Amino acid sequence: MAQAPAFGPDGAMGGLETRLPMALGLLVEAMSLLGHDGDGVRRLLDRTMALLGDDDADEEHPAIARLAGLAPWRAQRAIVFVEQRLSTNIRAAELARDARLSRSYFSRSFKMTFGVAPNIYVLRRRVALAQEMMRTTDEPLCQVSAACGFSDQAHFSRVFRRFIGTSPRAWRRAQGCGGRTAGLDPDQVAELVEDPSGLRQGWYGRLAMEVAA
């Protein structure tokens, strides 16, 4: 079996010139186990990533972290972690801890794998969930905002406009779904409070004429 990582007198991992040969040895051993010992391969890859993911190494040689994305099982674990907690506050430190990596190394590896930083990925998933809720339910935007983990409806609107290019209310109307066909839903009431003139024009006027007919 490959030797455990070498540590210096202060408890830190050895220098890059020590870690790279060790990492190479672990990879060679992992290749020899391919096809008949999946758990052994994963353990060796974890040890390799731990060697190359040391915080001191990241600061001294940031190219290492940029070249190494997350292992497939770690990427899948991150996806599940986010999907199960979209209604809560998700921090990069929590994702890194779940993946058993330092925060700095995890963040760089995550971006290498997914193309965006963890916080941007989480925001995109919140917006996607909000779109699904607006398409398939009549929930008011304040409820959608809370269910998708936004701090408040104003935050939800800012983030949604940033990624989609329009407000949640306008997007929902344009989809022609998720709203009631008679009367005003809570989102329409909120918009009416913001702009009472809407009673006499636009879709409010058309709705009034349809009800009167």
GROMACS .gro file of C-alpha atoms in nm:
model
  213
    1MET     CA    1   0.000   0.000   0.000
    2ALA     CA    2   0.105   0.357  -0.058
    3GLN     CA    3   0.254   0.546   0.234
    4ALA     CA    4   0.053   0.801   0.432
    5PRO     CA    5   0.118   1.171   0.358
    6ALA     CA    6   0.434   1.312   0.509
    7PHE     CA    7   0.400   1.591   0.765
    8GLY     CA    8   0.656   1.849   0.873
    9PRO     CA    9   0.760   1.924   1.232
   10ASP     CA   10   0.481   2.184   1.263
   11GLY     CA   11   0.215   1.932   1.161
   12ALA     CA   12   0.174   2.069   0.807
   13MET     CA   13   0.202   1.854   0.498
   14GLY     CA   14   0.539   1.839   0.327
   15GLY     CA   15   0.633   2.072   0.044
   16LEU     CA   16   0.514   2.039  -0.312
   17GLU     CA   17   0.829   1.851  -0.411
   18THR     CA   18   0.731   1.588  -0.152
   19ARG     CA   19   0.358   1.574  -0.222
   20LEU     CA   20   0.365   1.545  -0.600
   21PRO     CA   21   0.562   1.217  -0.612
   22MET     CA   22   0.339   1.078  -0.340
   23ALA     CA   23   0.027   1.182  -0.530
   24LEU     CA   24   0.162   1.018  -0.844
   25GLY     CA   25   0.225   0.698  -0.649
   26LEU     CA   26  -0.131   0.700  -0.518
   27LEU     CA   27  -0.268   0.748  -0.870
   28VAL     CA   28  -0.059   0.461  -1.005
   29GLU     CA   29  -0.190   0.237  -0.728
   30ALA     CA   30  -0.547   0.350  -0.794
   31MET     CA   31  -0.509   0.258  -1.161
   32SER     CA   32  -0.399  -0.090  -1.063
   33LEU     CA   33  -0.725  -0.136  -0.870
   34LEU     CA   34  -0.957  -0.021  -1.148
   35GLY     CA   35  -1.217  -0.281  -1.237
   36HIS     CA   36  -1.200  -0.487  -0.920
   37ASP     CA   37  -1.183  -0.259  -0.615
   38GLY     CA   38  -1.396   0.053  -0.656
   39ASP     CA   39  -1.383   0.141  -0.287
   40GLY     CA   40  -1.006   0.116  -0.287
   41VAL     CA   41  -0.986   0.344  -0.591
   42ARG     CA   42  -1.207   0.604  -0.419
   43ARG     CA   43  -0.998   0.591  -0.102
   44LEU     CA   44  -0.676   0.643  -0.297
   45LEU     CA   45  -0.827   0.929  -0.496
   46ASP     CA   46  -0.944   1.091  -0.174
   47ARG     CA   47  -0.591   1.073  -0.037
   48THR     CA   48  -0.455   1.216  -0.361
   49MET     CA   49  -0.699   1.507  -0.348
   50ALA     CA   50  -0.611   1.566   0.018
   51LEU     CA   51  -0.244   1.592  -0.077
   52LEU     CA   52  -0.308   1.838  -0.358
   53GLY     CA   53  -0.580   2.021  -0.170
   54ASP     CA   54  -0.373   2.138   0.123
   55ASP     CA   55  -0.440   2.509   0.193
   56ASP     CA   56  -0.071   2.596   0.201
   57ALA     CA   57  -0.022   2.430  -0.135
   58ASP     CA   58  -0.316   2.625  -0.278
   59GLU     CA   59  -0.167   2.955  -0.171
   60GLU     CA   60   0.180   2.870  -0.300
   61HIS     CA   61   0.069   2.688  -0.617
   62PRO     CA   62  -0.288   2.793  -0.709
   63ALA     CA   63  -0.255   2.624  -1.050
   64ILE     CA   64  -0.291   2.286  -0.879
   65ALA     CA   65  -0.643   2.365  -0.759
   66ARG     CA   66  -0.741   2.513  -1.094
   67LEU     CA   67  -0.645   2.194  -1.274
   68ALA     CA   68  -0.829   1.953  -1.042
   69GLY     CA   69  -1.208   1.954  -1.049
   70LEU     CA   70  -1.422   1.770  -0.797
   71ALA     CA   71  -1.423   1.392  -0.803
   72PRO     CA   72  -1.753   1.268  -0.957
   73TRP     CA   73  -1.885   1.144  -0.624
   74ARG     CA   74  -1.807   1.476  -0.460
   75ALA     CA   75  -1.979   1.666  -0.741
   76GLN     CA   76  -2.287   1.447  -0.702
   77ARG     CA   77  -2.279   1.494  -0.325
   78ALA     CA   78  -2.266   1.872  -0.370
   79ILE     CA   79  -2.565   1.862  -0.606
   80VAL     CA   80  -2.772   1.660  -0.358
   81PHE     CA   81  -2.665   1.881  -0.068
   82VAL     CA   82  -2.786   2.193  -0.250
   83GLU     CA   83  -3.112   2.042  -0.379
   84GLN     CA   84  -3.211   1.923  -0.033
   85ARG     CA   85  -3.148   2.264   0.127
   86LEU     CA   86  -3.270   2.521  -0.128
   87SER     CA   87  -3.518   2.661   0.124
   88THR     CA   88  -3.236   2.732   0.371
   89ASN     CA   89  -2.920   2.938   0.386
   90ILE     CA   90  -2.638   2.745   0.213
   91ARG     CA   91  -2.278   2.845   0.278
   92ALA     CA   92  -1.972   2.742   0.078
   93ALA     CA   93  -1.807   2.636   0.404
   94GLU     CA   94  -2.088   2.384   0.463
   95LEU     CA   95  -2.051   2.242   0.113
   96ALA     CA   96  -1.675   2.212   0.160
   97ARG     CA   97  -1.716   2.043   0.497
   98ASP     CA   98  -1.965   1.795   0.349
   99ALA     CA   99  -1.711   1.716   0.075
  100ARG     CA  100  -1.433   1.686   0.335
  101LEU     CA  101  -1.219   1.949   0.163
  102SER     CA  102  -1.082   2.285   0.267
  103ARG     CA  103  -1.308   2.574   0.169
  104SER     CA  104  -1.052   2.736  -0.062
  105TYR     CA  105  -0.974   2.412  -0.245
  106PHE     CA  106  -1.341   2.314  -0.266
  107SER     CA  107  -1.443   2.650  -0.412
  108ARG     CA  108  -1.179   2.639  -0.684
  109SER     CA  109  -1.250   2.274  -0.765
  110PHE     CA  110  -1.625   2.340  -0.770
  111LYS     CA  111  -1.582   2.620  -1.022
  112MET     CA  112  -1.361   2.397  -1.234
  113THR     CA  113  -1.634   2.130  -1.235
  114PHE     CA  114  -1.952   2.340  -1.269
  115GLY     CA  115  -1.817   2.649  -1.442
  116VAL     CA  116  -1.939   2.889  -1.170
  117ALA     CA  117  -1.862   2.959  -0.805
  118PRO     CA  118  -2.070   2.775  -0.542
  119ASN     CA  119  -2.275   3.081  -0.447
  120ILE     CA  120  -2.370   3.148  -0.811
  121TYR     CA  121  -2.465   2.784  -0.860
  122VAL     CA  122  -2.691   2.798  -0.554
  123LEU     CA  123  -2.859   3.118  -0.675
  124ARG     CA  124  -2.924   2.963  -1.016
  125ARG     CA  125  -3.082   2.658  -0.855
  126ARG     CA  126  -3.301   2.883  -0.637
  127VAL     CA  127  -3.419   3.071  -0.945
  128ALA     CA  128  -3.488   2.747  -1.132
  129LEU     CA  129  -3.696   2.617  -0.840
  130ALA     CA  130  -3.884   2.946  -0.827
  131GLN     CA  131  -3.963   2.920  -1.199
  132GLU     CA  132  -4.097   2.569  -1.149
  133MET     CA  133  -4.315   2.682  -0.859
  134MET     CA  134  -4.450   2.978  -1.056
  135ARG     CA  135  -4.528   2.751  -1.352
  136THR     CA  136  -4.707   2.484  -1.153
  137THR     CA  137  -4.866   2.655  -0.850
  138ASP     CA  138  -5.069   2.962  -0.756
  139GLU     CA  139  -4.842   3.040  -0.461
  140PRO     CA  140  -4.790   3.417  -0.415
  141LEU     CA  141  -4.441   3.545  -0.479
  142CYS     CA  142  -4.373   3.598  -0.110
  143GLN     CA  143  -4.430   3.225  -0.053
  144VAL     CA  144  -4.223   3.129  -0.357
  145SER     CA  145  -3.944   3.352  -0.231
  146ALA     CA  146  -3.942   3.187   0.113
  147ALA     CA  147  -3.966   2.833  -0.026
  148CYS     CA  148  -3.663   2.896  -0.249
  149GLY     CA  149  -3.443   3.032   0.028
  150PHE     CA  150  -3.439   3.402  -0.057
  151SER     CA  151  -3.413   3.639   0.238
  152ASP     CA  152  -3.722   3.832   0.124
  153GLN     CA  153  -3.926   3.908  -0.186
  154ALA     CA  154  -3.711   4.208  -0.279
  155HIS     CA  155  -3.400   3.988  -0.275
  156PHE     CA  156  -3.585   3.730  -0.485
  157SER     CA  157  -3.682   3.994  -0.741
  158ARG     CA  158  -3.328   4.132  -0.768
  159VAL     CA  159  -3.171   3.790  -0.818
  160PHE     CA  160  -3.442   3.675  -1.059
  161ARG     CA  161  -3.402   3.986  -1.274
  162ARG     CA  162  -3.024   3.942  -1.268
  163PHE     CA  163  -3.043   3.591  -1.415
  164ILE     CA  164  -3.365   3.598  -1.619
  165GLY     CA  165  -3.375   3.962  -1.729
  166THR     CA  166  -3.724   4.044  -1.602
  167SER     CA  167  -3.919   4.047  -1.275
  168PRO     CA  168  -4.078   3.731  -1.134
  169ARG     CA  169  -4.426   3.881  -1.172
  170ALA     CA  170  -4.371   3.975  -1.536
  171TRP     CA  171  -4.217   3.636  -1.612
  172ARG     CA  172  -4.510   3.453  -1.454
  173ARG     CA  173  -4.761   3.656  -1.655
  174ALA     CA  174  -4.568   3.593  -1.976
  175GLN     CA  175  -4.580   3.218  -1.913
  176GLY     CA  176  -4.958   3.228  -1.890
  177CYS     CA  177  -4.960   2.975  -1.610
  178GLY     CA  178  -4.970   2.947  -1.235
  179GLY     CA  179  -5.241   3.213  -1.201
  180ARG     CA  180  -5.613   3.199  -1.135
  181THR     CA  181  -5.854   3.262  -1.423
  182ALA     CA  182  -6.108   3.456  -1.220
  183GLY     CA  183  -6.053   3.736  -0.974
  184LEU     CA  184  -5.715   3.861  -0.856
  185ASP     CA  185  -5.450   3.633  -0.708
  186PRO     CA  186  -5.226   3.764  -0.426
  187ASP     CA  187  -4.952   3.870  -0.669
  188GLN     CA  188  -5.200   4.075  -0.871
  189VAL     CA  189  -5.333   4.236  -0.555
  190ALA     CA  190  -4.976   4.331  -0.457
  191GLU     CA  191  -4.917   4.482  -0.799
  192LEU     CA  192  -5.246   4.670  -0.780
  193VAL     CA  193  -5.143   4.822  -0.448
  194GLU     CA  194  -4.820   4.938  -0.609
  195ASP     CA  195  -5.000   5.088  -0.911
  196PRO     CA  196  -5.378   5.145  -0.872
  197SER     CA  197  -5.396   5.293  -1.222
  198GLY     CA  198  -5.372   4.938  -1.349
  199LEU     CA  199  -5.745   4.898  -1.279
  200ARG     CA  200  -5.824   5.108  -1.583
  201GLN     CA  201  -5.565   4.974  -1.825
  202GLY     CA  202  -5.370   4.674  -1.938
  203TRP     CA  203  -5.463   4.324  -1.833
  204TYR     CA  204  -5.659   4.447  -1.529
  205GLY     CA  205  -5.898   4.623  -1.763
  206ARG     CA  206  -5.932   4.317  -1.984
  207LEU     CA  207  -6.001   4.100  -1.679
  208ALA     CA  208  -6.270   4.341  -1.559
  209MET     CA  209  -6.440   4.335  -1.898
  210GLU     CA  210  -6.429   3.953  -1.906
  211VAL     CA  211  -6.587   3.932  -1.559
  212ALA     CA  212  -6.853   4.189  -1.652
  213ALA     CA  213  -6.939   3.994  -1.965
   0.00000   0.00000   0.00000
